[in-house]
Amino acid sequence: MECPDRCAEPANSLTLEEAQARIRECVPPLSDVEDVPLKQARGRVLAESLTAPFDLPPFPNSAMDGYALHHAGISNHADASLTVIGTSFAGKPYDGVPGPRECVRIFTGAAIPTGADTVIMQEDVIRETDNIRLAKTVTALANVRPAGDEIRRGECLLEQGKVLQAADLGVLASAGFAKATVTRRLRVAFFSTGDELRPVEEPLDFGQIHDSNRYLLHGLLDDPAIAALDRGVVPDDAAAVKQALLDASQQADVIISTGGVSVGDADFVTSALAELGRVEFWKVAVKPGKPFAFGRIGPAWFFGLPGNPVAVMVTFRLLVRPALLRMIGAQARPPLRLRAICRSQLKKAPGRMEFQRGQFEADGEGGFTVIGLAGQGSHQLLGMSRANCLIVLGAGNAGVKPGDSVEIEPFLEFFQLTSL
Ligand code: AMP
Ligand code: MG
């Protein structure tokens, strides 16, 4: 799919919203799908809407252990005595038809016998050998789960784009789907650039650091919907960067690099992108993360992230993650934002929108408080490790005093272990 013309406009610094919109306009959803067995479907994106093939539950059944009876057949509840004519177990229905003054012993999940419409709980009867006496009045239709009370045949069971979670696998199984048709895995190649980088297994010489970006990207991309391809470390060399981009563009739908995207003498990424493909934009007015290149090389979409690890994580969350979700066809909501009272002072110069690392907690009265963590430098990854939210400060914000209200984006991990 070709990108709309306006993607080709020369761009200086875009606002975050402009950059997000531009990426959304450019990247198309994948059209390839595959069938996967249910047990392999968690975290995959449902590629078609599914309707219920039959009512759920499929037959009226008992919500309690008790006795099934026909309510209209009991005249006087106080001293009604009914004959127990059989038993309906879950999976072993009773196939007789109880008449007036008759009932059927029944257990939770067992089919309600024809002719019965009500279940009285076993605690509410007095059992006398083959009879029961009702110790309480019973309401008509009580303790019966009617067929289709959850969903009717033909109604929408799950919508296209649903990222399948544990509950969805159960829902699919209950409706008899042994497989799910999902978007194929998105192939994402990633590499680090920088002459100073050493793999974690190798000792450091003076002036060198370990490559942390590739490991945190591995963590961010470790997701069932993604096939991540680690392409290693690429030196600060124009030819090497070009070759790495070219190779990755032949293997992947998406390429992510870190570092070398600025305008220093050792920054070759943007120029390599311009030579091999097309720079859609470069520079986004967010902190951390200002140098950020987006473009394409052949069929692959390219995200050139900054080198500093916090900037990698923040730009991944703000700009890459929404694009990946769009490509895999996932229903995606914007990240949840909450208001919190800031208990610490936050330094911020007006100009760029800023995402600071924070720790929030409930204040016990239905609201939230947050503190900014020490070490807000974009090289200080420990702040990200200790944070449970980002504090979102608008471009015009000129600093925060204790007691001010701020917006936060909590890191949610209730269902998804990874952040995608
Ligand atoms: P650059 O954008 O290449 O100028 O890098 C900016 C900063 O990020 C420099 O301090 C780099 O050493 C650092 N950096 C770049 N890549 C990585 C990496 N993979 N892991 C850790 N730090 C990095
Ligand atoms: Mg570098």
Tab-separated table of C-alpha atoms and ligand atoms in Angstrom:
chain	number	residue	atom	x	y	z
A	1	MET	CA	0.000	0.000	0.000
A	2	GLU	CA	1.439	3.372	-0.935
A	3	CYS	CA	1.762	6.037	1.658
A	4	PRO	CA	-0.404	9.143	1.162
A	5	ASP	CA	1.501	12.026	-0.454
A	6	ARG	CA	1.714	14.090	2.663
A	7	CYS	CA	4.050	11.514	4.192
A	8	ALA	CA	6.654	12.710	1.737
A	9	GLU	CA	6.568	16.320	2.961
A	10	PRO	CA	9.842	17.454	4.442
A	11	ALA	CA	9.406	17.583	8.177
A	12	ASN	CA	11.298	19.180	10.971
A	13	SER	CA	10.193	18.425	14.523
A	14	LEU	CA	6.716	16.926	14.653
A	15	THR	CA	4.551	16.966	17.749
A	16	LEU	CA	3.878	13.565	19.245
A	17	GLU	CA	0.313	13.579	17.902
A	18	GLU	CA	1.489	14.538	14.416
A	19	ALA	CA	4.098	11.788	14.430
A	20	GLN	CA	1.593	9.203	15.661
A	21	ALA	CA	-0.943	10.250	13.017
A	22	ARG	CA	1.678	10.134	10.275
A	23	ILE	CA	2.718	6.616	11.243
A	24	ARG	CA	-0.933	5.512	11.435
A	25	GLU	CA	-1.573	6.824	7.919
A	26	CYS	CA	1.451	5.016	6.561
A	27	VAL	CA	1.541	1.534	8.052
A	28	PRO	CA	-1.053	-0.883	6.699
A	29	PRO	CA	-2.529	-3.806	8.637
A	30	LEU	CA	-1.107	-7.189	7.577
A	31	SER	CA	-3.504	-9.183	5.463
A	32	ASP	CA	-1.942	-12.641	5.941
A	33	VAL	CA	-3.700	-14.927	8.393
A	34	GLU	CA	-3.129	-18.414	9.744
A	35	ASP	CA	-5.051	-20.969	11.769
A	36	VAL	CA	-3.608	-21.855	15.149
A	37	PRO	CA	-4.786	-24.448	17.656
A	38	LEU	CA	-6.476	-22.845	20.633
A	39	LYS	CA	-3.641	-23.600	23.021
A	40	GLN	CA	-1.290	-21.574	20.840
A	41	ALA	CA	-3.648	-18.651	20.366
A	42	ARG	CA	-3.019	-16.607	23.508
A	43	GLY	CA	-1.687	-13.186	22.598
A	44	ARG	CA	-2.537	-13.624	18.909
A	45	VAL	CA	-4.925	-11.274	17.109
A	46	LEU	CA	-8.233	-12.676	15.948
A	47	ALA	CA	-8.458	-12.071	12.188
A	48	GLU	CA	-12.237	-12.488	11.808
A	49	SER	CA	-15.316	-11.755	13.863
A	50	LEU	CA	-16.939	-14.930	15.143
A	51	THR	CA	-20.600	-15.560	15.846
A	52	ALA	CA	-21.899	-18.094	18.310
A	53	PRO	CA	-22.688	-21.318	16.401
A	54	PHE	CA	-25.244	-22.299	19.063
A	55	ASP	CA	-26.810	-20.931	22.230
A	56	LEU	CA	-24.617	-20.734	25.321
A	57	PRO	CA	-25.397	-22.468	27.525
A	58	PRO	CA	-26.730	-24.949	24.945
A	59	PHE	CA	-29.528	-26.279	27.223
A	60	PRO	CA	-31.297	-25.057	30.371
A	61	ASN	CA	-29.374	-26.336	33.380
A	62	SER	CA	-29.279	-26.104	37.110
A	63	ALA	CA	-27.295	-23.414	38.937
A	64	MET	CA	-27.494	-25.393	42.216
A	65	ASP	CA	-27.565	-28.836	43.723
A	66	GLY	CA	-31.257	-29.423	44.532
A	67	TYR	CA	-34.517	-30.697	43.063
A	68	ALA	CA	-36.030	-29.799	39.695
A	69	LEU	CA	-39.782	-29.387	39.572
A	70	HIS	CA	-42.594	-27.817	37.611
A	71	HIS	CA	-43.477	-24.718	39.578
A	72	ALA	CA	-47.140	-24.543	38.550
A	73	GLY	CA	-47.544	-28.140	39.759
A	74	ILE	CA	-47.047	-27.228	43.419
A	75	SER	CA	-50.232	-25.928	44.986
A	76	ASN	CA	-49.297	-25.179	48.574
A	77	HIS	CA	-45.604	-24.584	49.109
A	78	ALA	CA	-45.641	-24.677	52.884
A	79	ASP	CA	-46.374	-28.376	53.179
A	80	ALA	CA	-45.869	-29.597	49.596
A	81	SER	CA	-44.479	-33.091	49.427
A	82	LEU	CA	-42.976	-34.302	46.162
A	83	THR	CA	-41.833	-37.730	45.024
A	84	VAL	CA	-38.245	-37.927	43.776
A	85	ILE	CA	-38.520	-39.919	40.518
A	86	GLY	CA	-34.899	-39.852	39.297
A	87	THR	CA	-31.614	-37.980	39.123
A	88	SER	CA	-30.099	-35.589	36.554
A	89	PHE	CA	-26.302	-35.445	36.825
A	90	ALA	CA	-24.048	-33.042	34.887
A	91	GLY	CA	-23.411	-34.926	31.642
A	92	LYS	CA	-26.026	-37.612	32.462
A	93	PRO	CA	-29.456	-36.081	31.992
A	94	TYR	CA	-32.640	-37.655	33.327
A	95	ASP	CA	-34.882	-38.414	30.393
A	96	GLY	CA	-38.231	-38.830	32.170
A	97	VAL	CA	-40.804	-36.089	32.600
A	98	PRO	CA	-41.779	-35.175	36.164
A	99	GLY	CA	-45.507	-34.627	36.647
A	100	PRO	CA	-47.281	-32.530	39.308
A	101	ARG	CA	-46.104	-33.475	42.834
A	102	GLU	CA	-42.988	-35.049	41.335
A	103	CYS	CA	-39.409	-33.810	41.218
A	104	VAL	CA	-35.962	-34.864	40.005
A	105	ARG	CA	-32.785	-34.792	42.077
A	106	ILE	CA	-30.432	-32.476	40.169
A	107	PHE	CA	-26.834	-31.241	40.394
A	108	THR	CA	-25.127	-28.059	39.205
A	109	GLY	CA	-24.734	-28.006	35.430
A	110	ALA	CA	-27.151	-30.895	34.857
A	111	ALA	CA	-29.866	-30.491	32.231
A	112	ILE	CA	-33.272	-29.444	33.541
A	113	PRO	CA	-35.628	-32.332	32.698
A	114	THR	CA	-38.435	-31.667	30.220
A	115	GLY	CA	-41.455	-30.378	32.081
A	116	ALA	CA	-39.456	-28.880	34.965
A	117	ASP	CA	-38.746	-25.146	35.096
A	118	THR	CA	-37.526	-24.476	38.641
A	119	VAL	CA	-34.874	-25.803	40.998
A	120	ILE	CA	-35.224	-25.702	44.753
A	121	MET	CA	-31.930	-25.751	46.620
A	122	GLN	CA	-31.201	-28.900	48.602
A	123	GLU	CA	-30.792	-26.738	51.739
A	124	ASP	CA	-34.434	-25.655	51.378
A	125	VAL	CA	-36.021	-29.131	51.515
A	126	ILE	CA	-36.453	-31.900	54.025
A	127	ARG	CA	-35.573	-35.233	52.423
A	128	GLU	CA	-37.641	-38.246	53.479
A	129	THR	CA	-36.424	-41.388	51.620
A	130	ASP	CA	-38.151	-41.024	48.233
A	131	ASN	CA	-39.905	-37.761	49.022
A	132	ILE	CA	-39.007	-34.178	49.744
A	133	ARG	CA	-40.971	-31.607	51.701
A	134	LEU	CA	-40.411	-27.981	50.851
A	135	ALA	CA	-39.083	-26.073	53.840
A	136	LYS	CA	-39.364	-22.757	52.002
A	137	THR	CA	-41.408	-21.285	49.215
A	138	VAL	CA	-39.664	-21.331	45.859
A	139	THR	CA	-39.940	-18.680	43.150
A	140	ALA	CA	-40.854	-19.832	39.665
A	141	LEU	CA	-37.789	-20.345	37.407
A	142	ALA	CA	-35.391	-20.057	40.370
A	143	ASN	CA	-31.889	-21.519	40.048
A	144	VAL	CA	-32.274	-22.336	36.362
A	145	ARG	CA	-29.750	-21.073	33.827
A	146	PRO	CA	-31.797	-20.810	30.622
A	147	ALA	CA	-30.325	-21.842	27.266
A	148	GLY	CA	-28.696	-18.845	25.576
A	149	ASP	CA	-28.663	-16.683	28.697
A	150	GLU	CA	-25.025	-15.874	27.980
A	151	ILE	CA	-25.180	-15.561	24.208
A	152	ARG	CA	-27.648	-16.607	21.514
A	153	ARG	CA	-26.759	-18.483	18.361
A	154	GLY	CA	-25.775	-15.973	15.649
A	155	GLU	CA	-24.778	-13.180	18.017
A	156	CYS	CA	-21.233	-11.795	17.919
A	157	LEU	CA	-19.003	-13.890	20.145
A	158	LEU	CA	-15.609	-12.217	19.592
A	159	GLU	CA	-14.721	-9.305	17.368
A	160	GLN	CA	-11.996	-9.179	14.766
A	161	GLY	CA	-8.903	-7.554	16.223
A	162	LYS	CA	-9.329	-9.023	19.691
A	163	VAL	CA	-5.980	-9.887	21.235
A	164	LEU	CA	-6.857	-13.313	22.568
A	165	GLN	CA	-6.397	-13.745	26.297
A	166	ALA	CA	-7.063	-16.626	28.664
A	167	ALA	CA	-10.787	-15.842	28.934
A	168	ASP	CA	-11.121	-15.721	25.142
A	169	LEU	CA	-9.565	-19.158	24.765
A	170	GLY	CA	-12.194	-20.444	27.196
A	171	VAL	CA	-14.959	-18.640	25.321
A	172	LEU	CA	-13.804	-20.119	21.999
A	173	ALA	CA	-13.644	-23.587	23.498
A	174	SER	CA	-17.141	-23.271	24.981
A	175	ALA	CA	-18.434	-22.407	21.513
A	176	GLY	CA	-16.663	-25.381	19.954
A	177	PHE	CA	-13.839	-23.604	18.113
A	178	ALA	CA	-10.731	-25.804	18.250
A	179	LYS	CA	-8.684	-23.332	16.192
A	180	ALA	CA	-8.552	-19.580	15.747
A	181	THR	CA	-7.803	-17.672	12.570
A	182	VAL	CA	-5.261	-15.050	13.572
A	183	THR	CA	-3.015	-12.506	11.890
A	184	ARG	CA	0.311	-14.048	11.025
A	185	ARG	CA	3.218	-13.111	13.243
A	186	LEU	CA	4.765	-9.751	12.482
A	187	ARG	CA	8.467	-10.112	11.711
A	188	VAL	CA	10.432	-7.433	13.539
A	189	ALA	CA	14.197	-7.198	13.041
A	190	PHE	CA	16.179	-5.092	15.486
A	191	PHE	CA	19.784	-4.073	15.938
A	192	SER	CA	21.909	-1.685	17.940
A	193	THR	CA	24.423	0.705	16.439
A	194	GLY	CA	27.516	2.016	18.178
A	195	ASP	CA	31.262	1.365	18.295
A	196	GLU	CA	31.161	1.574	22.097
A	197	LEU	CA	28.801	-1.395	22.497
A	198	ARG	CA	29.839	-4.824	23.707
A	199	PRO	CA	27.583	-7.829	24.130
A	200	VAL	CA	26.851	-8.654	27.748
A	201	GLU	CA	29.068	-11.770	27.614
A	202	GLU	CA	32.242	-9.784	26.759
A	203	PRO	CA	34.391	-7.744	29.175
A	204	LEU	CA	34.518	-3.977	28.774
A	205	ASP	CA	37.551	-1.950	27.776
A	206	PHE	CA	37.799	1.663	28.836
A	207	GLY	CA	35.203	3.712	26.966
A	208	GLN	CA	32.958	0.775	26.221
A	209	ILE	CA	29.520	-0.088	27.604
A	210	HIS	CA	27.330	-3.135	27.360
A	211	ASP	CA	24.591	-3.039	24.760
A	212	SER	CA	21.455	-2.784	26.894
A	213	ASN	CA	19.045	-1.686	24.145
A	214	ARG	CA	18.996	-5.019	22.367
A	215	TYR	CA	18.035	-6.778	25.566
A	216	LEU	CA	15.288	-4.374	26.499
A	217	LEU	CA	13.980	-4.503	22.924
A	218	HIS	CA	14.037	-8.266	23.127
A	219	GLY	CA	11.879	-7.921	26.253
A	220	LEU	CA	9.477	-5.515	24.571
A	221	LEU	CA	9.156	-7.708	21.493
A	222	ASP	CA	8.865	-11.007	23.326
A	223	ASP	CA	5.235	-11.388	22.400
A	224	PRO	CA	3.164	-14.178	20.838
A	225	ALA	CA	2.097	-11.919	17.948
A	226	ILE	CA	5.672	-11.103	16.996
A	227	ALA	CA	8.583	-12.991	15.495
A	228	ALA	CA	11.559	-10.959	16.700
A	229	LEU	CA	14.857	-11.201	14.827
A	230	ASP	CA	17.899	-10.048	16.768
A	231	ARG	CA	20.376	-8.693	14.213
A	232	GLY	CA	23.136	-7.886	16.689
A	233	VAL	CA	25.351	-4.817	16.989
A	234	VAL	CA	26.317	-2.775	13.943
A	235	PRO	CA	29.408	-0.537	14.052
A	236	ASP	CA	29.332	3.200	13.391
A	237	ASP	CA	30.197	2.839	9.756
A	238	ALA	CA	28.084	4.052	6.846
A	239	ALA	CA	28.529	0.899	4.762
A	240	ALA	CA	27.846	-1.428	7.703
A	241	VAL	CA	24.680	0.437	8.660
A	242	LYS	CA	23.445	0.349	5.069
A	243	GLN	CA	24.145	-3.355	4.773
A	244	ALA	CA	22.365	-4.057	8.078
A	245	LEU	CA	19.305	-2.128	6.925
A	246	LEU	CA	19.278	-3.811	3.546
A	247	ASP	CA	19.583	-7.307	5.027
A	248	ALA	CA	16.883	-6.632	7.597
A	249	SER	CA	14.523	-5.209	4.957
A	250	GLN	CA	14.667	-8.540	3.147
A	251	GLN	CA	13.705	-10.495	6.250
A	252	ALA	CA	11.286	-8.383	8.187
A	253	ASP	CA	8.088	-6.362	8.039
A	254	VAL	CA	9.515	-3.886	10.531
A	255	ILE	CA	13.075	-2.828	11.336
A	256	ILE	CA	14.030	-1.156	14.585
A	257	SER	CA	17.475	0.267	15.184
A	258	THR	CA	18.819	2.173	18.162
A	259	GLY	CA	21.472	4.880	18.197
A	260	GLY	CA	23.185	6.778	15.417
A	261	VAL	CA	20.063	8.639	14.430
A	262	SER	CA	21.229	12.101	15.478
A	263	VAL	CA	23.439	14.512	13.532
A	264	GLY	CA	26.828	13.646	14.996
A	265	ASP	CA	29.831	12.573	12.926
A	266	ALA	CA	29.133	8.933	13.798
A	267	ASP	CA	25.400	9.026	13.033
A	268	PHE	CA	24.721	7.162	9.820
A	269	VAL	CA	21.225	5.830	10.233
A	270	THR	CA	19.136	8.635	8.753
A	271	SER	CA	21.423	9.101	5.752
A	272	ALA	CA	21.431	5.328	5.112
A	273	LEU	CA	17.644	5.333	5.271
A	274	ALA	CA	17.486	8.243	2.802
A	275	GLU	CA	19.801	6.414	0.398
A	276	LEU	CA	18.102	3.029	0.595
A	277	GLY	CA	14.498	4.036	0.968
A	278	ARG	CA	12.535	6.979	2.163
A	279	VAL	CA	12.596	9.115	5.302
A	280	GLU	CA	8.989	9.886	6.178
A	281	PHE	CA	9.957	12.055	9.107
A	282	TRP	CA	12.778	12.624	11.469
A	283	LYS	CA	12.676	14.359	14.864
A	284	VAL	CA	9.736	14.358	17.250
A	285	ALA	CA	9.303	17.014	19.907
A	286	VAL	CA	9.243	14.691	22.914
A	287	LYS	CA	11.694	14.206	25.736
A	288	PRO	CA	13.254	11.731	25.898
A	289	GLY	CA	13.378	10.800	22.242
A	290	LYS	CA	13.846	13.789	19.994
A	291	PRO	CA	15.961	12.162	17.274
A	292	PHE	CA	13.622	9.524	15.915
A	293	ALA	CA	13.473	8.505	12.278
A	294	PHE	CA	10.575	6.824	10.567
A	295	GLY	CA	10.573	5.605	6.998
A	296	ARG	CA	10.580	2.619	4.731
A	297	ILE	CA	13.107	0.442	2.984
A	298	GLY	CA	11.515	-1.685	0.281
A	299	PRO	CA	8.550	-3.438	1.857
A	300	ALA	CA	9.770	-2.898	5.434
A	301	TRP	CA	8.855	-0.061	7.779
A	302	PHE	CA	11.750	1.404	9.649
A	303	PHE	CA	11.922	2.977	13.117
A	304	GLY	CA	15.239	4.575	14.007
A	305	LEU	CA	15.179	4.994	17.780
A	306	PRO	CA	17.613	7.141	19.763
A	307	GLY	CA	20.555	5.493	21.515
A	308	ASN	CA	19.778	6.294	25.113
A	309	PRO	CA	17.926	3.353	26.648
A	310	VAL	CA	15.144	5.364	28.341
A	311	ALA	CA	14.510	7.148	25.055
A	312	VAL	CA	14.314	3.739	23.376
A	313	MET	CA	11.624	2.585	25.780
A	314	VAL	CA	9.624	5.805	25.682
A	315	THR	CA	9.658	6.125	21.884
A	316	PHE	CA	8.860	2.425	21.538
A	317	ARG	CA	5.800	2.908	23.727
A	318	LEU	CA	4.678	6.150	22.074
A	319	LEU	CA	5.477	5.531	18.418
A	320	VAL	CA	6.464	1.942	17.666
A	321	ARG	CA	3.967	-0.008	19.750
A	322	PRO	CA	0.872	1.658	18.188
A	323	ALA	CA	2.312	0.931	14.730
A	324	LEU	CA	2.945	-2.725	15.544
A	325	LEU	CA	-0.550	-3.068	16.989
A	326	ARG	CA	-1.996	-1.536	13.835
A	327	MET	CA	0.027	-3.862	11.614
A	328	ILE	CA	-1.149	-6.963	13.448
A	329	GLY	CA	-4.715	-5.656	13.233
A	330	ALA	CA	-5.187	-5.422	16.997
A	331	GLN	CA	-7.981	-3.406	18.520
A	332	ALA	CA	-5.959	-0.835	20.411
A	333	ARG	CA	-7.003	1.804	22.847
A	334	PRO	CA	-4.826	4.776	23.694
A	335	PRO	CA	-2.910	4.216	26.934
A	336	LEU	CA	-4.959	4.869	30.046
A	337	ARG	CA	-4.223	8.255	31.603
A	338	LEU	CA	-5.115	9.138	35.185
A	339	ARG	CA	-4.767	12.296	37.233
A	340	ALA	CA	-2.568	12.158	40.300
A	341	ILE	CA	-1.343	14.647	42.865
A	342	CYS	CA	2.398	15.021	42.511
A	343	ARG	CA	4.227	14.834	45.823
A	344	SER	CA	7.636	15.840	44.491
A	345	GLN	CA	9.057	18.712	42.539
A	346	LEU	CA	9.550	18.061	38.822
A	347	LYS	CA	11.937	20.095	36.745
A	348	LYS	CA	10.778	20.852	33.235
A	349	ALA	CA	11.545	23.589	30.716
A	350	PRO	CA	8.722	24.682	28.416
A	351	GLY	CA	9.104	23.599	24.792
A	352	ARG	CA	8.910	19.841	24.374
A	353	MET	CA	6.376	17.401	25.699
A	354	GLU	CA	8.030	15.288	28.364
A	355	PHE	CA	7.565	11.822	29.820
A	356	GLN	CA	9.170	11.469	33.253
A	357	ARG	CA	9.490	8.271	35.200
A	358	GLY	CA	7.274	8.080	38.290
A	359	GLN	CA	5.886	5.869	40.989
A	360	PHE	CA	2.201	6.244	41.708
A	361	GLU	CA	-0.015	4.766	44.370
A	362	ALA	CA	-3.606	4.974	45.553
A	363	ASP	CA	-4.181	7.691	48.148
A	364	GLY	CA	-6.810	5.632	49.983
A	365	GLU	CA	-9.594	8.041	49.061
A	366	GLY	CA	-10.212	7.040	45.472
A	367	GLY	CA	-7.423	9.158	44.001
A	368	PHE	CA	-3.729	8.744	43.274
A	369	THR	CA	-0.455	10.351	44.230
A	370	VAL	CA	2.793	10.179	42.287
A	371	ILE	CA	6.441	11.015	42.845
A	372	GLY	CA	9.048	11.644	40.185
A	373	LEU	CA	11.982	9.241	40.513
A	374	ALA	CA	15.541	10.407	41.004
A	375	GLY	CA	17.697	10.023	37.895
A	376	GLN	CA	15.577	11.339	35.031
A	377	GLY	CA	18.431	11.298	32.530
A	378	SER	CA	17.612	9.412	29.357
A	379	HIS	CA	20.659	7.199	29.944
A	380	GLN	CA	19.437	6.274	33.443
A	381	LEU	CA	17.525	3.085	32.778
A	382	LEU	CA	17.177	2.236	36.462
A	383	GLY	CA	14.532	4.965	36.675
A	384	MET	CA	12.498	3.033	34.105
A	385	SER	CA	13.045	-0.190	35.988
A	386	ARG	CA	11.792	1.379	39.228
A	387	ALA	CA	8.890	3.266	37.657
A	388	ASN	CA	5.301	2.060	37.522
A	389	CYS	CA	4.100	4.961	35.397
A	390	LEU	CA	5.146	7.766	33.119
A	391	ILE	CA	4.301	11.315	34.169
A	392	VAL	CA	3.012	13.172	31.110
A	393	LEU	CA	3.990	16.843	31.003
A	394	GLY	CA	2.630	18.943	28.140
A	395	ALA	CA	4.877	21.084	25.943
A	396	GLY	CA	3.983	24.299	27.781
A	397	ASN	CA	4.534	22.927	31.272
A	398	ALA	CA	7.271	24.824	33.114
A	399	GLY	CA	7.757	22.526	36.111
A	400	VAL	CA	5.638	20.935	38.815
A	401	LYS	CA	5.420	21.845	42.519
A	402	PRO	CA	4.424	19.367	45.226
A	403	GLY	CA	0.613	19.399	45.398
A	404	ASP	CA	0.096	20.059	41.679
A	405	SER	CA	-2.129	17.697	39.733
A	406	VAL	CA	-0.430	15.845	36.848
A	407	GLU	CA	-1.373	13.227	34.294
A	408	ILE	CA	0.154	9.777	34.525
A	409	GLU	CA	0.188	6.719	32.270
A	410	PRO	CA	0.286	3.639	34.513
A	411	PHE	CA	2.084	0.570	33.235
A	412	LEU	CA	-0.699	-1.995	33.088
A	413	GLU	CA	0.219	-5.624	33.179
A	414	PHE	CA	-2.874	-7.357	34.419
A	415	PHE	CA	-3.330	-9.697	31.477
A	416	GLN	CA	-0.302	-9.105	29.297
A	417	LEU	CA	3.084	-9.905	30.675
A	418	THR	CA	4.819	-7.878	28.053
A	419	SER	CA	3.985	-4.303	27.243
A	420	LEU	CA	2.658	-4.968	23.775
B	1	AMP	P1	23.669	7.834	19.933
B	1	AMP	O1	22.235	8.137	19.658
B	1	AMP	O2	24.203	6.735	19.078
B	1	AMP	O3	24.507	9.072	19.881
B	1	AMP	O4	23.714	7.317	21.421
B	1	AMP	C1	23.284	8.114	22.499
B	1	AMP	C2	23.704	7.533	23.819
B	1	AMP	O5	23.115	6.263	23.963
B	1	AMP	C3	25.198	7.304	23.938
B	1	AMP	O6	25.576	7.586	25.260
B	1	AMP	C4	25.349	5.842	23.632
B	1	AMP	O7	26.516	5.279	24.202
B	1	AMP	C5	24.098	5.277	24.232
B	1	AMP	N1	23.712	4.044	23.586
B	1	AMP	C6	23.564	3.865	22.253
B	1	AMP	N2	23.223	2.600	21.983
B	1	AMP	C7	23.142	1.955	23.156
B	1	AMP	C8	22.848	0.625	23.530
B	1	AMP	N3	22.529	-0.292	22.610
B	1	AMP	N4	22.855	0.302	24.837
B	1	AMP	C9	23.177	1.232	25.756
B	1	AMP	N5	23.452	2.507	25.471
B	1	AMP	C10	23.475	2.873	24.186
B	2	MG	MG	25.999	6.022	18.636
